[in-house]
Structure formats: structure tokens, C-alpha cells
PDB file of N, CA and C in Angstrom:
ATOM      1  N   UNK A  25      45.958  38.071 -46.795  1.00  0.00           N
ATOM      2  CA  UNK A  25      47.372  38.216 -47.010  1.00  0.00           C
ATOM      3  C   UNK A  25      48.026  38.927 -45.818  1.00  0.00           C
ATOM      4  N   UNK A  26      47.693  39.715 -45.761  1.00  0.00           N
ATOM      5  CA  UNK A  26      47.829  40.753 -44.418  1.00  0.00           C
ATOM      6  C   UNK A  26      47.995  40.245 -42.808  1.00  0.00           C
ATOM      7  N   UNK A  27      46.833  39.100 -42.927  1.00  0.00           N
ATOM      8  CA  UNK A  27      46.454  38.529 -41.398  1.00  0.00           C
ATOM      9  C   UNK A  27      47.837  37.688 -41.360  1.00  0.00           C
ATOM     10  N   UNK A  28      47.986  36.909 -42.389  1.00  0.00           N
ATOM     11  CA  UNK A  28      49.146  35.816 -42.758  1.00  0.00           C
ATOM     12  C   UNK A  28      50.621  36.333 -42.495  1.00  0.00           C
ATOM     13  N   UNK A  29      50.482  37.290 -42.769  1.00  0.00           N
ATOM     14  CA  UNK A  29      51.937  38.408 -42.181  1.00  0.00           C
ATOM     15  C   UNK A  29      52.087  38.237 -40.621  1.00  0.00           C
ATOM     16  N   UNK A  30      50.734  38.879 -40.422  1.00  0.00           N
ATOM     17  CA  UNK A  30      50.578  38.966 -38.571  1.00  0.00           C
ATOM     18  C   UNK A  30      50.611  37.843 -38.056  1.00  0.00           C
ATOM     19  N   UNK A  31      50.659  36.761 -38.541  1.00  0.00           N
ATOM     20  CA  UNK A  31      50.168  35.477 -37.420  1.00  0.00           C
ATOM     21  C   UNK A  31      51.700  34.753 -37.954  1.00  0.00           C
ATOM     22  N   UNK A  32      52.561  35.082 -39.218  1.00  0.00           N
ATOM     23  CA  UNK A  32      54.137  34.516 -39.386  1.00  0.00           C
ATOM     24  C   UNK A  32      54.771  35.294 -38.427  1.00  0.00           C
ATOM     25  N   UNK A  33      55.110  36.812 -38.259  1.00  0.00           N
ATOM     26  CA  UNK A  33      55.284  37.720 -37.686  1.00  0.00           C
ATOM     27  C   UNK A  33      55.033  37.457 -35.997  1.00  0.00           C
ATOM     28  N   UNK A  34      53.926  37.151 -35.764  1.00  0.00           N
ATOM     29  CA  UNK A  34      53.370  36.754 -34.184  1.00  0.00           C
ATOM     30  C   UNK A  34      54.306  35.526 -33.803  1.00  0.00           C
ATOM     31  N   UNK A  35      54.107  34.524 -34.709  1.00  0.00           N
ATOM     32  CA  UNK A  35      54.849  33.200 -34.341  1.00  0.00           C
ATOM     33  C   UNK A  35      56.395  33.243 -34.274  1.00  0.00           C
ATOM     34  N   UNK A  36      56.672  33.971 -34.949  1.00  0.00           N
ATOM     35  CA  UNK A  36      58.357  34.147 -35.474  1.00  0.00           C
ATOM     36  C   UNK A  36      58.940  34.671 -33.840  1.00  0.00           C
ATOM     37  N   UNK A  37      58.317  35.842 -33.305  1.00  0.00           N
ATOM     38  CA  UNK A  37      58.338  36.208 -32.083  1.00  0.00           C
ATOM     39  C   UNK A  37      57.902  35.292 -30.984  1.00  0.00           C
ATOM     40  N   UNK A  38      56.864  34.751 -30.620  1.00  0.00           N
ATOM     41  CA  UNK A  38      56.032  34.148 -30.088  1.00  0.00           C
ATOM     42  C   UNK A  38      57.013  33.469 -28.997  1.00  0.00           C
ATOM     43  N   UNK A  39      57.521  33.146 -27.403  1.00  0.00           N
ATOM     44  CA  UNK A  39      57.642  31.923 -27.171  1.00  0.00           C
ATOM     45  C   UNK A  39      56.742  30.397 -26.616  1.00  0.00           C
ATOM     46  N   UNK A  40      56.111  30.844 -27.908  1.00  0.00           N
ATOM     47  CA  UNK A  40      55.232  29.457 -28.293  1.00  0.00           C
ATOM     48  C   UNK A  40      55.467  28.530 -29.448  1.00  0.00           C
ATOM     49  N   UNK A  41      55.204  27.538 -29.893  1.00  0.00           N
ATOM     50  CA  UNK A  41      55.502  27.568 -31.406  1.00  0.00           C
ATOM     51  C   UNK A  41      54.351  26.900 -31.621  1.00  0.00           C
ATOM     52  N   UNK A  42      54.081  26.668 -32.852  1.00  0.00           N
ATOM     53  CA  UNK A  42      52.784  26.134 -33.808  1.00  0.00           C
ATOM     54  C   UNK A  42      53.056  24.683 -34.210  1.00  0.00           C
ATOM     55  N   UNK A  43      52.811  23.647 -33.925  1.00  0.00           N
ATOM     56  CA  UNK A  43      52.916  22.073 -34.424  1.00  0.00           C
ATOM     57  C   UNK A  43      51.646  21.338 -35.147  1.00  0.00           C
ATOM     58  N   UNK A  44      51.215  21.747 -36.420  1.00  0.00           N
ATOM     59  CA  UNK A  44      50.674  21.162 -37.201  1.00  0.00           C
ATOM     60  C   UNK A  44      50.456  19.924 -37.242  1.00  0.00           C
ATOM     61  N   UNK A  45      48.964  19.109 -36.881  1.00  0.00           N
ATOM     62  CA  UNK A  45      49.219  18.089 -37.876  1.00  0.00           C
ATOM     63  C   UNK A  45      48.009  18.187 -38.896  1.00  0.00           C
ATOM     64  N   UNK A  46      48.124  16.956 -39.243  1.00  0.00           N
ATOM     65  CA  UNK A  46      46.731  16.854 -40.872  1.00  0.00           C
ATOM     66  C   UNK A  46      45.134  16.853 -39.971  1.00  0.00           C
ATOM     67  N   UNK A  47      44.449  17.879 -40.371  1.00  0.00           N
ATOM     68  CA  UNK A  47      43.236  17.800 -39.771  1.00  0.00           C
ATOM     69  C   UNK A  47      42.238  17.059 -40.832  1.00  0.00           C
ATOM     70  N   UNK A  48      41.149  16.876 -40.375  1.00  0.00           N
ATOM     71  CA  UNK A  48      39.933  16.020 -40.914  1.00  0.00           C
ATOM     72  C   UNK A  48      39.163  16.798 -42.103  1.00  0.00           C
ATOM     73  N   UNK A  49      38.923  16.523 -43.344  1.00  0.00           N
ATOM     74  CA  UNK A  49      38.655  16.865 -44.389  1.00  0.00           C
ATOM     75  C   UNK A  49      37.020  17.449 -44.080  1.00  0.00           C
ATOM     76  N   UNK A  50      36.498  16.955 -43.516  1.00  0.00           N
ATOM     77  CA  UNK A  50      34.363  17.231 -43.087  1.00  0.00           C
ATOM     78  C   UNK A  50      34.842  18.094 -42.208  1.00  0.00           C
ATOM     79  N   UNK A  51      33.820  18.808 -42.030  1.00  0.00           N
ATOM     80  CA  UNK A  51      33.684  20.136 -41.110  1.00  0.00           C
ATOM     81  C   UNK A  51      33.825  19.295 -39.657  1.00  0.00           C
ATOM     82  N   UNK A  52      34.705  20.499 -39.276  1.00  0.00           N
ATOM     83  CA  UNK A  52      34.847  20.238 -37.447  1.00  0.00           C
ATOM     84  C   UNK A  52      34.747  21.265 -37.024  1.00  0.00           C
ATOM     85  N   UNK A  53      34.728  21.154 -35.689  1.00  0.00           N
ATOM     86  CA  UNK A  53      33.617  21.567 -34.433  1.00  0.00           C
ATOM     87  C   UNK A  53      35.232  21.612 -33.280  1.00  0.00           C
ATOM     88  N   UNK A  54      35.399  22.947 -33.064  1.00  0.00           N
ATOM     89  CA  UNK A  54      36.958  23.077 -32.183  1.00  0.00           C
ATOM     90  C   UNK A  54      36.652  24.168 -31.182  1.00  0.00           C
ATOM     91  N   UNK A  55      36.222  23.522 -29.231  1.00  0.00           N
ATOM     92  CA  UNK A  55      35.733  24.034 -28.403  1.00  0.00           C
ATOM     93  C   UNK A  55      36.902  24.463 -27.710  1.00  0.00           C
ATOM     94  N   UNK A  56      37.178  25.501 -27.882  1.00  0.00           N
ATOM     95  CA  UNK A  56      38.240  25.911 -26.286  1.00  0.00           C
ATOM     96  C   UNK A  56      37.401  26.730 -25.361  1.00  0.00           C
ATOM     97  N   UNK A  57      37.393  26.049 -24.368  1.00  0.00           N
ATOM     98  CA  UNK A  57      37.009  26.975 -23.062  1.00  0.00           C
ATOM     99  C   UNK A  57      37.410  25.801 -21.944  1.00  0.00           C
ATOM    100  N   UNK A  58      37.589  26.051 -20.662  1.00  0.00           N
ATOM    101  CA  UNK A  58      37.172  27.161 -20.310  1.00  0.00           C
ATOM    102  C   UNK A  58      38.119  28.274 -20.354  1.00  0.00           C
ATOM    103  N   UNK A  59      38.120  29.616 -20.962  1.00  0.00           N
ATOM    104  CA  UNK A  59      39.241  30.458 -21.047  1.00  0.00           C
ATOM    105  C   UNK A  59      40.260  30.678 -19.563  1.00  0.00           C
ATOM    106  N   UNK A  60      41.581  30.510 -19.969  1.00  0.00           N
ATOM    107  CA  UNK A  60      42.889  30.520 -18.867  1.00  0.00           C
ATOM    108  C   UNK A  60      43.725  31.741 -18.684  1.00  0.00           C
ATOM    109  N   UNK A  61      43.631  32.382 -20.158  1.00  0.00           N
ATOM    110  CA  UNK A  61      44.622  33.806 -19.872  1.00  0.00           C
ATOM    111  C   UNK A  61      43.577  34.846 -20.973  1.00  0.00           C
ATOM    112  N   UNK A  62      44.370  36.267 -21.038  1.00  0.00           N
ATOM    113  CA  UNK A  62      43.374  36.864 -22.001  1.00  0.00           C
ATOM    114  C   UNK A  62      44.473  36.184 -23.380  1.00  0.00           C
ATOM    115  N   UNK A  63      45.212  35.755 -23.210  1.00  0.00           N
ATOM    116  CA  UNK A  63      45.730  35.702 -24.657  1.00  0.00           C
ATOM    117  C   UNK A  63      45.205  34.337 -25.545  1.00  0.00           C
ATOM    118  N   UNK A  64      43.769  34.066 -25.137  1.00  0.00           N
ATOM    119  CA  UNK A  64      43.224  33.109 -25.792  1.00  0.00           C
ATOM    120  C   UNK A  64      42.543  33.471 -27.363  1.00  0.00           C
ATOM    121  N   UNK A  65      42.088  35.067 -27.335  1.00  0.00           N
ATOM    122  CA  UNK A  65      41.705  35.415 -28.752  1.00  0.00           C
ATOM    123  C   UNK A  65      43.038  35.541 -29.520  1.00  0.00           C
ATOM    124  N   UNK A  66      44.182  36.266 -28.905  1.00  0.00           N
ATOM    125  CA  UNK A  66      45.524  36.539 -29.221  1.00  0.00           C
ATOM    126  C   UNK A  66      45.889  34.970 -30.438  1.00  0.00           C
ATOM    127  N   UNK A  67      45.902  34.065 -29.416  1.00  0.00           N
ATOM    128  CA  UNK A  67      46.317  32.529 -29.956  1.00  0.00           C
ATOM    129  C   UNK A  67      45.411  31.969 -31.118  1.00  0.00           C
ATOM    130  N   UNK A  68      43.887  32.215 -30.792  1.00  0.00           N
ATOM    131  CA  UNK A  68      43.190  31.358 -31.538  1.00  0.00           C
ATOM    132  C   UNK A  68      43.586  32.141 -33.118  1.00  0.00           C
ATOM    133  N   UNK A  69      43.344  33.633 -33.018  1.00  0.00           N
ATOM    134  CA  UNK A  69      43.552  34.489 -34.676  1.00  0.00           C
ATOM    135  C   UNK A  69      44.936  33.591 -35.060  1.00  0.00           C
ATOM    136  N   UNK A  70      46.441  33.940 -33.488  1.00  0.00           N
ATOM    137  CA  UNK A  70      47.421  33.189 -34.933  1.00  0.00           C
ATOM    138  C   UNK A  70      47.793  31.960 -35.281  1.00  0.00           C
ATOM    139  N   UNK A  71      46.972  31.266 -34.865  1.00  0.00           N
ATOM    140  CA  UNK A  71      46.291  29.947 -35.366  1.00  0.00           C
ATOM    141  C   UNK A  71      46.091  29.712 -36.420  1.00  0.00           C
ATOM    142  N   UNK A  72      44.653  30.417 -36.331  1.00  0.00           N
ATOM    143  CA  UNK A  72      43.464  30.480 -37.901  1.00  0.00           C
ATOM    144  C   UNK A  72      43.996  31.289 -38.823  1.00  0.00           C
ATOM    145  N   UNK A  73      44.575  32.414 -38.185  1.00  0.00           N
ATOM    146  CA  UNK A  73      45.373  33.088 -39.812  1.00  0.00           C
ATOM    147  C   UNK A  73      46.444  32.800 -40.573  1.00  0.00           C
ATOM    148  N   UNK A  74      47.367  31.875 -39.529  1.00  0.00           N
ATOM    149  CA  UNK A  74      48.382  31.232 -40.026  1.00  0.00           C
ATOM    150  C   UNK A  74      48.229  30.015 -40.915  1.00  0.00           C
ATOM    151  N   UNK A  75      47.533  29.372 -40.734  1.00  0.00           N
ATOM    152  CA  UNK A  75      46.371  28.041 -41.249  1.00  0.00           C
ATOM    153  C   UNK A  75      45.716  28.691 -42.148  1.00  0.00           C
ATOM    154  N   UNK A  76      44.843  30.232 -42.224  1.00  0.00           N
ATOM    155  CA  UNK A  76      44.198  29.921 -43.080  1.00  0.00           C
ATOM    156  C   UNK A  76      42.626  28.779 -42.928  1.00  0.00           C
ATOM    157  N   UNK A  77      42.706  29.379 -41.840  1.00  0.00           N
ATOM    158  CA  UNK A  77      41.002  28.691 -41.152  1.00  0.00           C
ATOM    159  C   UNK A  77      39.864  29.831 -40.538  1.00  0.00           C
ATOM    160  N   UNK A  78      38.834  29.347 -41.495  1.00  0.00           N
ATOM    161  CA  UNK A  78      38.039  30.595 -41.551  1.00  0.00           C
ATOM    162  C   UNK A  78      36.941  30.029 -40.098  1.00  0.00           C
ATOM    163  N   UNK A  79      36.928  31.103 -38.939  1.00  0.00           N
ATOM    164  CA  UNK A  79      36.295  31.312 -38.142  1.00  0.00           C
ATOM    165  C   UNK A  79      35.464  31.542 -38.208  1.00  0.00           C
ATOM    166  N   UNK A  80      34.588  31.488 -37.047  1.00  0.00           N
ATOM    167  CA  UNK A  80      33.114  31.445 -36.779  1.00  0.00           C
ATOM    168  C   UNK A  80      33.257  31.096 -34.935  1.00  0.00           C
ATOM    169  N   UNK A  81      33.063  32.315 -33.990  1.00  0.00           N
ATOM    170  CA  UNK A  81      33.020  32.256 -32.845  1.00  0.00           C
ATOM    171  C   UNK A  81      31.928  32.859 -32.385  1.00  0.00           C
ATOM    172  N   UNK A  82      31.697  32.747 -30.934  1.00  0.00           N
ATOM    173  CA  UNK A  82      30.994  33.217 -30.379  1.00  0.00           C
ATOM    174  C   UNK A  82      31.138  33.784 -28.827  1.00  0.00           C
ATOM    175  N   UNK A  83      30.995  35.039 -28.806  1.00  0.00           N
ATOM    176  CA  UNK A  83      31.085  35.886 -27.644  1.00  0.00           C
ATOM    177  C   UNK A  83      30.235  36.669 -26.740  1.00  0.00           C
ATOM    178  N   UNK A  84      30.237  36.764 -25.354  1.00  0.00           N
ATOM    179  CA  UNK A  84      29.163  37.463 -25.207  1.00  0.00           C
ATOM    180  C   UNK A  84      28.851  38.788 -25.485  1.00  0.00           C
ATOM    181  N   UNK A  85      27.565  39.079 -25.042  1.00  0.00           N
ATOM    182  CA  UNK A  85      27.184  40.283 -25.434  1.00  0.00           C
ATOM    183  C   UNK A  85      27.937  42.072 -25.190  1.00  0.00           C
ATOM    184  N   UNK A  86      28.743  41.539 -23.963  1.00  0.00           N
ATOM    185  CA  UNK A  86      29.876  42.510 -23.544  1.00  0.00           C
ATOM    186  C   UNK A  86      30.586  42.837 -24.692  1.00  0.00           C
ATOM    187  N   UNK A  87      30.575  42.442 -25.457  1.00  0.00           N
ATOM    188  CA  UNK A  87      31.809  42.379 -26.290  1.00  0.00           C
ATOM    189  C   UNK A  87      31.899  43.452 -27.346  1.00  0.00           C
ATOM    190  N   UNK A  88      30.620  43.050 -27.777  1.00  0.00           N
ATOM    191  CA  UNK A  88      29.911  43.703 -29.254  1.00  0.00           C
ATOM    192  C   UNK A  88      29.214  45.310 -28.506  1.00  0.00           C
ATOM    193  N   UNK A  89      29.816  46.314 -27.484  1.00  0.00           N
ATOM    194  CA  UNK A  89      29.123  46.742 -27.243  1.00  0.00           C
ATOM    195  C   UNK A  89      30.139  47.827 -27.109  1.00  0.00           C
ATOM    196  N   UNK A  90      29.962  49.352 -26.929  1.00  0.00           N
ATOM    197  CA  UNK A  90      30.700  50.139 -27.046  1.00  0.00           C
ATOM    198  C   UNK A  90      32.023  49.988 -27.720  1.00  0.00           C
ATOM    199  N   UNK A  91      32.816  50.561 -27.730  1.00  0.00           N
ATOM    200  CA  UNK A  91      34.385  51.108 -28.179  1.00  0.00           C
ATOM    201  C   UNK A  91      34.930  49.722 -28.997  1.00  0.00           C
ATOM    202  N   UNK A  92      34.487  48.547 -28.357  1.00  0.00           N
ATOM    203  CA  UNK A  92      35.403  47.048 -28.389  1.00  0.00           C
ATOM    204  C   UNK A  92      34.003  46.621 -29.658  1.00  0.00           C
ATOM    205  N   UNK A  93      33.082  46.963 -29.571  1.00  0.00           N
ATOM    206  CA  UNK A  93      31.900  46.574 -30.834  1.00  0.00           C
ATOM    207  C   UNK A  93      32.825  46.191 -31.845  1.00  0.00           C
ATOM    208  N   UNK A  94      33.282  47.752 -32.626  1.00  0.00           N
ATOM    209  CA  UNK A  94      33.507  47.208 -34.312  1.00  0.00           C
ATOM    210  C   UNK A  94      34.711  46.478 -34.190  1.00  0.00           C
ATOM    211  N   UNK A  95      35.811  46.350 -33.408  1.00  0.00           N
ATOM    212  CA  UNK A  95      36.740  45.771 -33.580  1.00  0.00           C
ATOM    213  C   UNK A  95      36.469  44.272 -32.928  1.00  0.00           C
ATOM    214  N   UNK A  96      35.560  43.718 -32.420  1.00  0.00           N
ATOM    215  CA  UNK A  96      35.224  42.636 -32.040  1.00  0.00           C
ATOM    216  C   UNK A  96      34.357  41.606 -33.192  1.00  0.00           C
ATOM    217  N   UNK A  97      33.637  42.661 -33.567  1.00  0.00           N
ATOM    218  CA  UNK A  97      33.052  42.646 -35.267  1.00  0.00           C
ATOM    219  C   UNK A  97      34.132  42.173 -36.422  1.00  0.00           C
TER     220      UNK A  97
END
């Protein structure tokens, strides 16, 4: 409920906007790389939280490691 705030809230501001269409009912497989700005985690959350699409990424090991760990978690 919360994330759904942040990612209406993000977009409402945003000068980007969000254009929906109907995605594929079977599980898909959605590669972005190679990364272009840092605001690629920024985009992908208000994406998936706005949608309501439950993630599953993968990062390197930098990530998960001091200070940035639990919040990367």
C-alpha cells in the first residue's frame, strides 16, 4: 500500500510518464541492462510498485555489503 503511494507520488512528479500496455499472462523474463543512469533502480521500483509486480533482481556483490546491505535487501 505504502510502495503504491511512492511510485503514484514519484510519477505524479516524475518528468517521465508511465504508458501501460496488457502484458503476457505466463511468467516473463524483463532484462534491462546495460545500465545508462543511476536512476535505473529509481525507475524499475516505480514501475513494479505502481503495477504491482513482484520483483526478483539481481545485483552484485557490492551491493549487499556494508551500510547499502539492509537497504539493498
Amino acid at each position: 500500500m505504502i510502495r503504491q503511494l511512492i511510485a503514484r507520488l514519484f510519477w505524479a512528479v516524475s518528468p517521465w510518464r508511465l504508458v501501460v500496455e496488457r502484458v503476457p499472462d505466463r511468467p516473463t523474463l524483463f532484462i534491462g541492462a546495460p545500465h545508462t543512469s543511476n536512476w535505473d533502480l529509481v525507475l524499475m521500483l516505480g514501475i513494479a510498485w505502481r503495477l504491482r509486480i513482484k520483483l526478483r533482481w539481481l545485483g552484485k556483490h557490492d551491493l549487499f555489503t556494508g551500510w547499502k546491505g539492509p537497504v539493498m535487501r
